């Protein structure tokens, strides 16, 4: 997440303290300058003075009345390619900034050659035609969207860049999809549905992301019993799925258990996701010599660990370290950057910032007083902290984090009248090696009513770099682990 904050400063006489007028620079116009138009093969490259922006390019008739329009996102040079089907003339074009939501296409990342994938065009009604064409103007796919605006390409696409368009009432939405030069191999999709426990924390204002193994990208459904909101899979490849922006559904920042179902194989897998919110403000803090200005970045939930990278883009100020860049760890949900002016200087300044959450299990968050964590010592003397994650009738889930190596353990206990299941999920990361051990034990009651182990299964997964090995063991009362 990246933001920019603008402000104006002037030094107080006889002091080194800054007095800042906390006014954010506002955009006063939505007009965009068209610098040039390059026509080729039925498409037109329209270059504007607005890089990385959502713009609407409108074609005008001789009376300067709108004829048709295209809305999309410009590249770093301010260029947008529109599939006009005929040559466009700069004098008969107008460009304005548009709401980013008007041109949103939800696409899975890192697509490979001929990899099956599903994408969505937001705001598209069911049955509306969505086209995919090369930048040279060749249409390679035409599909009707479903009720969520989704389109599935079972055979994927060849390597290259493509334009995605949907048109309604002479207004066209334009998006871009890129396919790498890496060839998709169906052998890469191994076995049934599985989820990646390394999926990072999700900015709840952006599309939700879950990584894993998805043999049927077009047949995935999501359940979220904790937030009690309906989540929809909008885009998916064989390795990544994307779902609704949590903030748009009223979901608050926090940790949630989400279940993914492959409706073809009726396989269901669950994972914990941290959905966070990050905001920033310029704040004046009173000190003995007057006041000073701080850039304060606030993170919810406060237990989420991570760092904030801040940079002064321009203006006569510096951070407290004397430089234009500074990185700070988040503590108790806050990163507080103190800024100072250059002696004798005045003028406007801009500060950008970006929050980077630690990529770790949701159970490995920072423990805070009063948030449910308690200290403990195991029978073997290992120390750490633990808390009850969830608890109900016949169900209990406890998380543990050990001090010595930072390993995390999630213990899930489901108990019925005659049967009990205990799942212990342990994750350890050391020297670049990640080891995850998932042990499932089934218990039953004996004649005396005591719980006795009946059967067990243990899966040990080791990940070093791009290499992954899996070892599976079973347990029985007679043979033990083997």
Coordinates of C-alpha atoms in Angstrom, one line a residue:
X1 CA 0.0 0.0 0.0
X2 CA 1.5 3.3 -1.0
X3 CA 0.3 6.8 -0.1
X4 CA 1.5 10.4 -0.5
X5 CA 0.9 13.2 2.0
X6 CA 1.5 16.8 1.1
X7 CA 2.0 19.7 3.4
X8 CA 3.4 23.3 3.7
X9 CA 6.0 24.4 6.2
X10 CA 7.5 27.6 7.5
X11 CA 10.1 27.9 10.4
X12 CA 9.2 29.9 13.5
X13 CA 11.6 32.7 14.2
X14 CA 14.3 32.0 16.7
X15 CA 13.4 28.3 17.0
X16 CA 14.1 25.1 15.1
X17 CA 10.6 23.9 15.5
X18 CA 8.3 23.8 12.5
X19 CA 4.7 25.1 12.4
X20 CA 2.8 23.3 9.7
X21 CA -0.5 24.1 8.1
X22 CA -2.0 20.7 7.8
X23 CA -3.8 21.0 4.5
X24 CA -3.7 18.2 2.0
X25 CA -3.3 19.2 -1.6
X26 CA -6.5 18.7 -3.5
X27 CA -7.1 17.9 -7.1
X28 CA -8.9 20.8 -8.8
X29 CA -9.5 19.4 -12.3
X30 CA -10.1 16.0 -13.9
X31 CA -9.0 17.0 -17.4
X32 CA -6.0 15.2 -18.9
X33 CA -3.8 16.4 -21.7
X34 CA -3.5 14.2 -24.8
X35 CA 0.1 14.5 -26.0
X36 CA 0.0 12.2 -29.1
X37 CA -2.1 9.5 -30.9
X38 CA -0.5 6.6 -32.7
X39 CA -2.8 4.5 -34.9
X40 CA -2.0 1.0 -36.0
X41 CA -3.9 -2.2 -37.0
X42 CA -7.2 -0.8 -35.7
X43 CA -5.8 0.1 -32.3
X44 CA -4.7 3.5 -31.1
X45 CA -2.0 4.4 -28.5
X46 CA -3.1 7.5 -26.8
X47 CA -0.3 9.1 -24.8
X48 CA -1.4 11.5 -22.0
X49 CA 0.2 13.5 -19.2
X50 CA -1.3 11.2 -16.6
X51 CA 0.9 8.1 -15.9
X52 CA -0.5 5.2 -13.9
X53 CA -4.0 6.7 -13.8
X54 CA -7.5 5.6 -14.7
X55 CA -8.6 7.8 -17.6
X56 CA -11.5 8.0 -20.0
X57 CA -10.7 8.8 -23.7
X58 CA -13.8 10.1 -25.6
X59 CA -14.1 10.4 -29.3
X60 CA -16.0 13.6 -30.4
X61 CA -18.0 14.3 -33.6
X62 CA -17.7 17.5 -35.7
X63 CA -20.0 19.3 -33.3
X64 CA -17.8 18.2 -30.3
X65 CA -20.4 15.8 -29.1
X66 CA -19.4 12.5 -27.5
X67 CA -19.6 9.5 -29.9
X68 CA -17.9 6.7 -27.9
X69 CA -15.5 6.3 -25.1
X70 CA -12.8 4.0 -23.6
X71 CA -11.9 3.8 -19.9
X72 CA -8.7 2.1 -18.7
X73 CA -5.4 2.6 -16.8
X74 CA -2.4 4.3 -18.4
X75 CA 1.1 2.9 -18.1
X76 CA 4.1 4.6 -16.5
X77 CA 4.5 6.8 -19.6
X78 CA 0.8 7.9 -19.5
X79 CA -0.1 5.7 -22.5
X80 CA -3.4 3.7 -23.0
X81 CA -4.1 1.5 -25.9
X82 CA -7.7 1.6 -27.1
X83 CA -9.3 -0.8 -29.6
X84 CA -11.0 1.8 -31.7
X85 CA -11.2 -0.3 -34.9
X86 CA -10.4 2.8 -36.9
X87 CA -7.9 5.7 -36.8
X88 CA -8.4 8.3 -34.1
X89 CA -7.6 11.9 -34.6
X90 CA -6.2 14.0 -31.7
X91 CA -8.3 17.1 -32.4
X92 CA -11.5 14.9 -32.0
X93 CA -10.4 13.3 -28.7
X94 CA -10.9 14.3 -25.1
X95 CA -9.4 12.7 -22.0
X96 CA -10.4 13.0 -18.4
X97 CA -9.6 11.2 -15.1
X98 CA -12.0 8.5 -14.1
X99 CA -13.0 6.6 -11.0
X100 CA -10.6 3.6 -10.9
X101 CA -13.6 1.3 -10.2
X102 CA -14.9 2.1 -13.7
X103 CA -12.0 0.1 -15.3
X104 CA -11.3 -2.6 -12.8
X105 CA -10.4 -6.1 -14.2
X106 CA -9.6 -8.8 -11.6
X107 CA -6.8 -10.9 -13.0
X108 CA -4.6 -13.6 -11.5
X109 CA -0.9 -12.8 -11.5
X110 CA 2.0 -14.6 -13.2
X111 CA 0.0 -16.4 -15.9
X112 CA 1.9 -19.0 -17.9
X113 CA 1.4 -20.1 -21.6
X114 CA -1.9 -22.0 -22.0
X115 CA -2.6 -22.0 -18.3
X116 CA -6.3 -22.1 -17.7
X117 CA -7.6 -19.1 -15.8
X118 CA -10.7 -17.1 -14.9
X119 CA -10.9 -13.3 -14.6
X120 CA -13.6 -10.8 -13.9
X121 CA -14.7 -7.4 -15.3
X122 CA -16.3 -5.4 -12.5
X123 CA -19.6 -3.7 -13.3
X124 CA -20.4 -6.0 -16.1
X125 CA -23.9 -7.5 -16.2
X126 CA -24.6 -11.1 -16.8
X127 CA -24.5 -12.0 -20.5
X128 CA -22.4 -9.0 -21.5
X129 CA -19.8 -9.9 -24.1
X130 CA -16.1 -9.6 -23.0
X131 CA -13.5 -9.8 -25.7
X132 CA -9.8 -10.6 -25.6
X133 CA -7.5 -9.4 -28.4
X134 CA -3.9 -9.0 -29.2
X135 CA -2.4 -5.5 -29.2
X136 CA -2.3 -5.9 -33.0
X137 CA -6.1 -6.1 -33.1
X138 CA -6.7 -9.9 -33.5
X139 CA -9.6 -11.1 -31.4
X140 CA -8.6 -14.4 -29.8
X141 CA -11.6 -15.0 -27.5
X142 CA -15.1 -13.7 -27.1
X143 CA -17.1 -14.8 -24.0
X144 CA -20.3 -13.9 -22.2
X145 CA -19.8 -13.0 -18.5
X146 CA -21.6 -14.7 -15.7
X147 CA -23.5 -12.8 -13.0
X148 CA -20.2 -11.8 -11.3
X149 CA -18.7 -10.6 -14.6
X150 CA -16.4 -13.6 -14.7
X151 CA -15.0 -15.2 -17.9
X152 CA -13.1 -18.6 -18.0
X153 CA -10.4 -19.4 -20.6
X154 CA -9.9 -23.1 -20.4
X155 CA -7.0 -23.2 -22.8
X156 CA -5.4 -20.0 -21.5
X157 CA -3.4 -17.7 -23.9
X158 CA -0.1 -17.7 -25.8
X159 CA 2.7 -15.6 -24.5
X160 CA 2.3 -11.9 -24.9
X161 CA 0.1 -8.9 -24.0
X162 CA -3.6 -8.7 -24.6
X163 CA -6.4 -6.1 -24.4
X164 CA -9.6 -7.1 -22.6
X165 CA -12.7 -5.1 -23.5
X166 CA -16.4 -4.9 -22.6
X167 CA -18.7 -2.5 -24.3
X168 CA -22.1 -1.1 -23.2
X169 CA -23.9 1.8 -24.9
X170 CA -20.7 2.9 -26.8
X171 CA -18.7 3.0 -23.6
X172 CA -15.8 0.5 -23.5
X173 CA -13.8 -0.7 -20.5
X174 CA -10.2 -1.6 -21.4
X175 CA -7.9 -3.8 -19.4
X176 CA -4.6 -5.5 -20.0
X177 CA -3.5 -9.1 -19.4
X178 CA 0.1 -10.3 -19.7
X179 CA 1.2 -13.9 -20.2
X180 CA 4.8 -14.8 -19.4
X181 CA 7.1 -16.9 -21.6
X182 CA 7.0 -19.8 -19.2
X183 CA 5.0 -22.8 -20.5
X184 CA 2.3 -24.2 -18.3
X185 CA 2.6 -28.0 -17.6
X186 CA -0.5 -29.8 -16.5
X187 CA 1.8 -32.0 -14.4
X188 CA 2.4 -28.9 -12.2
X189 CA -1.1 -29.2 -10.9
X190 CA -0.6 -32.1 -8.5
X191 CA -3.4 -33.9 -6.8
X192 CA -6.4 -32.3 -5.2
X193 CA -7.1 -28.8 -3.9
X194 CA -4.5 -27.5 -1.4
X195 CA -3.8 -24.1 0.2
X196 CA -0.5 -22.4 0.9
X197 CA 0.0 -21.6 4.5
X198 CA 2.5 -18.8 3.5
X199 CA -0.2 -16.6 2.0
X200 CA 0.6 -13.2 3.2
X201 CA -1.6 -10.7 5.1
X202 CA -4.2 -9.0 2.9
X203 CA -4.8 -5.3 2.6
X204 CA -8.6 -5.3 3.2
X205 CA -9.1 -2.4 0.7
X206 CA -7.7 -4.6 -2.2
X207 CA -8.7 -7.9 -3.8
X208 CA -8.2 -10.8 -1.4
X209 CA -5.6 -13.3 -2.4
X210 CA -5.1 -17.0 -1.5
X211 CA -2.2 -19.1 -3.0
X212 CA -2.4 -22.9 -3.4
X213 CA -3.0 -25.7 -5.8
X214 CA -6.3 -25.2 -7.8
X215 CA -6.9 -28.0 -10.4
X216 CA -10.2 -26.4 -11.4
X217 CA -9.9 -22.6 -11.3
X218 CA -13.5 -22.1 -12.6
X219 CA -15.1 -24.3 -10.0
X220 CA -14.0 -22.7 -6.7
X221 CA -16.3 -21.4 -3.9
X222 CA -15.5 -19.6 -0.7
X223 CA -17.0 -19.8 2.8
X224 CA -16.3 -17.4 5.6
X225 CA -18.2 -18.4 8.7
X226 CA -16.5 -16.0 11.0
X227 CA -17.3 -12.6 9.3
X228 CA -20.7 -13.9 8.1
X229 CA -20.2 -12.3 4.8
X230 CA -20.6 -13.9 1.3
X231 CA -17.2 -14.0 -0.4
X232 CA -17.0 -14.6 -4.2
X233 CA -14.1 -16.0 -6.1
X234 CA -13.6 -13.4 -8.9
X235 CA -10.4 -14.7 -10.6
X236 CA -8.2 -17.8 -10.4
X237 CA -5.4 -19.6 -12.0
X238 CA -4.0 -23.0 -11.0
X239 CA -1.9 -21.3 -8.3
X240 CA -3.8 -18.2 -7.1
X241 CA -7.3 -17.1 -6.5
X242 CA -8.7 -13.6 -5.9
X243 CA -11.9 -12.7 -4.1
X244 CA -13.9 -9.6 -3.2
X245 CA -12.3 -6.6 -1.4
X246 CA -13.1 -7.3 2.3
X247 CA -13.7 -3.6 3.0
X248 CA -16.4 -3.4 0.4
X249 CA -18.3 -6.2 2.2
X250 CA -18.1 -4.5 5.6
X251 CA -15.5 -7.0 6.9
X252 CA -13.4 -5.4 9.7
X253 CA -9.6 -5.9 10.0
X254 CA -8.7 -9.1 11.8
X255 CA -7.9 -12.8 11.4
X256 CA -10.5 -15.0 9.8
X257 CA -10.8 -18.7 8.9
X258 CA -11.7 -19.1 5.2
X259 CA -12.7 -22.3 3.5
X260 CA -12.2 -23.0 -0.2
X261 CA -14.2 -25.7 -2.0
X262 CA -13.4 -27.3 -5.3
X263 CA -17.0 -28.2 -6.4
X264 CA -15.7 -30.7 -9.0
X265 CA -14.0 -32.9 -6.5
X266 CA -16.0 -31.7 -3.5
X267 CA -12.7 -31.1 -1.7
X268 CA -12.6 -28.5 1.1
X269 CA -9.6 -26.8 2.6
X270 CA -9.4 -24.1 5.2
X271 CA -6.8 -21.5 6.1
X272 CA -6.4 -18.4 8.3
X273 CA -6.1 -15.0 6.7
X274 CA -5.1 -11.7 8.3
X275 CA -7.0 -8.8 6.7
X276 CA -5.5 -5.5 7.7
X277 CA -6.1 -1.8 7.3
X278 CA -3.2 0.8 7.0
X279 CA -3.8 4.5 7.3
X280 CA -1.5 7.6 7.7
X281 CA -1.8 11.2 8.9
X282 CA 0.4 14.2 9.5
X283 CA 0.1 15.1 13.2
X284 CA 1.5 17.9 15.3
X285 CA 3.1 17.0 18.6
X286 CA 3.8 19.5 21.3
X287 CA 7.3 19.7 22.7
X288 CA 9.1 22.0 25.1
X289 CA 10.3 24.3 22.2
X290 CA 6.9 24.5 20.5
X291 CA 5.6 21.7 18.2
X292 CA 6.9 19.2 15.7
X293 CA 5.3 17.2 12.9
X294 CA 5.0 13.5 12.7
X295 CA 4.0 11.1 10.0
X296 CA 1.9 8.5 11.9
X297 CA 1.0 5.2 10.2
X298 CA -1.7 3.2 12.0
X299 CA -2.3 -0.6 11.4
X300 CA -5.3 -2.7 12.3
X301 CA -5.2 -5.3 13.8
X302 CA -2.6 -4.0 16.1
X303 CA -1.1 -7.5 16.6
X304 CA 0.1 -7.6 12.9
X305 CA 3.9 -7.4 12.7
X306 CA 5.6 -5.5 9.8
X307 CA 7.6 -2.5 8.8
X308 CA 6.8 0.9 7.2
X309 CA 9.1 2.4 4.6
X310 CA 8.7 6.2 4.3
X311 CA 10.3 8.5 1.7
X312 CA 10.4 12.3 1.3
X313 CA 9.7 12.9 -2.4
X314 CA 10.4 16.6 -2.3
X315 CA 10.6 19.7 -0.1
X316 CA 12.9 21.2 2.6
X317 CA 12.4 18.5 5.2
X318 CA 14.2 15.4 6.5
X319 CA 13.4 12.6 8.9
X320 CA 14.8 12.4 12.4
X321 CA 17.7 10.3 11.0
X322 CA 18.8 13.2 8.8
X323 CA 17.9 11.4 5.6
X324 CA 15.1 11.3 3.0
X325 CA 14.3 7.7 3.7
X326 CA 13.5 5.8 6.8
X327 CA 12.2 2.3 7.8
X328 CA 10.5 1.6 11.1
X329 CA 9.0 -1.5 12.6
X330 CA 5.4 -1.4 13.6
X331 CA 4.8 -1.5 17.4
X332 CA 1.4 -1.9 18.9
X333 CA -0.1 -1.0 15.5
X334 CA 1.8 2.3 15.0
X335 CA 4.9 3.6 13.2
X336 CA 5.7 7.2 14.2
X337 CA 8.1 9.2 12.0
X338 CA 9.4 12.5 13.3
X339 CA 10.3 15.1 10.6
X340 CA 12.4 18.3 10.8
X341 CA 12.9 21.2 8.4
X342 CA 16.1 22.2 6.8
X343 CA 17.4 25.4 8.5
X344 CA 16.0 28.6 7.0
X345 CA 13.8 26.7 4.4
X346 CA 10.2 27.0 3.6
X347 CA 7.8 25.4 1.1
X348 CA 5.7 22.4 0.3
X349 CA 6.8 18.8 0.9
X350 CA 5.6 15.4 0.0
X351 CA 6.0 12.1 1.9
X352 CA 5.2 8.6 0.6
X353 CA 4.9 5.5 2.7
X354 CA 4.4 1.8 2.3
X355 CA 3.5 -0.9 4.8
X356 CA 5.0 -4.3 4.4
X357 CA 3.5 -6.9 6.7
X358 CA 5.7 -9.8 7.8
X359 CA 4.9 -12.9 5.8
X360 CA 4.2 -15.3 8.5
X361 CA 1.5 -17.5 9.9
X362 CA -1.4 -15.5 11.5
X363 CA -0.6 -17.3 14.7
X364 CA 2.9 -15.6 14.8
X365 CA 1.7 -12.1 15.5
X366 CA 3.0 -9.8 18.2
X367 CA 1.7 -10.6 21.6
X368 CA 0.2 -7.6 23.5
X369 CA -0.9 -7.3 27.1
X370 CA -4.5 -8.0 27.5
X371 CA -5.1 -9.5 24.1
X372 CA -5.5 -13.1 25.4
X373 CA -1.9 -14.3 25.3
X374 CA -0.5 -15.9 28.4
X375 CA 2.9 -17.2 29.3
X376 CA 3.6 -20.9 29.6
X377 CA 6.3 -23.5 30.2
X378 CA 6.1 -26.9 28.6
X379 CA 7.0 -30.2 30.4
X380 CA 10.3 -30.1 28.6
X381 CA 11.1 -26.6 29.9
X382 CA 10.4 -24.7 26.6
X383 CA 8.8 -21.3 27.2
X384 CA 6.5 -19.3 25.1
X385 CA 3.0 -17.7 24.9
X386 CA -0.3 -19.2 24.1
X387 CA -4.0 -18.3 23.7
X388 CA -7.4 -19.8 22.8
X389 CA -8.2 -18.9 19.2
X390 CA -11.7 -20.4 19.1
X391 CA -13.8 -22.4 21.5
X392 CA -17.3 -23.9 21.4
X393 CA -19.3 -27.0 22.2
X394 CA -17.0 -29.9 21.3
X395 CA -14.5 -27.6 19.7
X396 CA -11.3 -26.0 21.0
X397 CA -8.4 -24.3 19.1
X398 CA -5.3 -23.1 20.8
X399 CA -2.2 -21.3 19.4
X400 CA 1.3 -21.4 20.8
X401 CA 4.5 -19.5 19.9
X402 CA 7.8 -20.7 21.4
X403 CA 10.5 -18.2 22.5
X404 CA 13.6 -20.2 21.5
X405 CA 13.0 -20.7 17.8
X406 CA 9.8 -18.8 17.1
X407 CA 8.0 -22.0 16.0
X408 CA 4.2 -21.8 16.0
X409 CA 1.7 -24.5 16.9
X410 CA -2.0 -24.6 16.2
X411 CA -3.8 -27.3 18.1
X412 CA -7.4 -28.1 17.0
X413 CA -9.5 -30.5 19.2
X414 CA -12.9 -31.7 18.2
X415 CA -14.7 -33.9 20.7
X416 CA -17.9 -36.0 20.3
X417 CA -19.6 -38.5 22.5
X418 CA -17.6 -41.5 21.3
X419 CA -14.9 -40.0 19.1
X420 CA -12.3 -37.3 19.3
X421 CA -9.9 -35.8 16.7
X422 CA -6.8 -33.8 17.6
X423 CA -4.8 -31.9 14.8
X424 CA -1.5 -30.4 15.7
X425 CA 0.0 -28.1 13.1
X426 CA 3.6 -27.1 13.8
X427 CA 5.6 -24.7 11.7
X428 CA 9.3 -24.0 12.1
X429 CA 11.5 -21.7 10.0
X430 CA 15.3 -21.9 10.4
X431 CA 18.2 -21.0 8.1
X432 CA 16.0 -20.6 5.1
X433 CA 14.3 -23.9 5.7
X434 CA 10.6 -24.1 6.5
X435 CA 9.2 -27.3 8.1
X436 CA 5.5 -27.9 8.6
X437 CA 4.3 -31.0 10.5
X438 CA 0.6 -31.7 10.5
X439 CA -0.3 -34.6 12.9
X440 CA -3.9 -35.9 13.0
X441 CA -4.8 -38.3 15.8
X442 CA -8.1 -40.1 16.1
X443 CA -9.3 -41.3 19.6
X444 CA -12.1 -43.5 20.8
X445 CA -13.5 -44.4 24.2
X446 CA -12.6 -47.7 25.7
X447 CA -14.9 -49.9 27.9
X448 CA -14.0 -47.7 30.9
X449 CA -14.9 -44.5 29.1
X450 CA -11.3 -43.3 28.7
X451 CA -9.9 -41.8 25.5
X452 CA -7.5 -44.1 23.7
X453 CA -5.7 -43.4 20.4
X454 CA -7.1 -45.3 17.5
X455 CA -5.2 -44.2 14.4
X456 CA -3.0 -41.4 13.3
X457 CA -1.4 -39.7 10.3
X458 CA 1.6 -37.3 10.1
X459 CA 2.6 -35.3 7.1
X460 CA 6.0 -33.5 7.2
X461 CA 6.6 -30.9 4.5
X462 CA 10.1 -29.3 4.1
X463 CA 10.5 -26.3 1.8
X464 CA 14.0 -25.0 0.9
X465 CA 14.0 -22.3 -1.8
X466 CA 11.9 -23.6 -4.6
X467 CA 12.2 -27.3 -3.6
X468 CA 9.6 -29.0 -1.5
X469 CA 9.6 -32.5 -0.1
X470 CA 6.7 -34.3 1.7
X471 CA 6.9 -37.3 4.0
X472 CA 3.8 -39.1 5.2
X473 CA 3.6 -41.5 8.2
X474 CA 0.8 -43.4 9.7
X475 CA 0.2 -44.6 13.3
X476 CA -1.5 -47.7 14.7
X477 CA -1.7 -49.1 18.3
X478 CA 0.3 -52.2 17.2
X479 CA 3.0 -50.7 14.9
X480 CA 3.3 -47.1 16.2
X481 CA 4.6 -44.5 13.7
X482 CA 5.8 -46.0 10.4

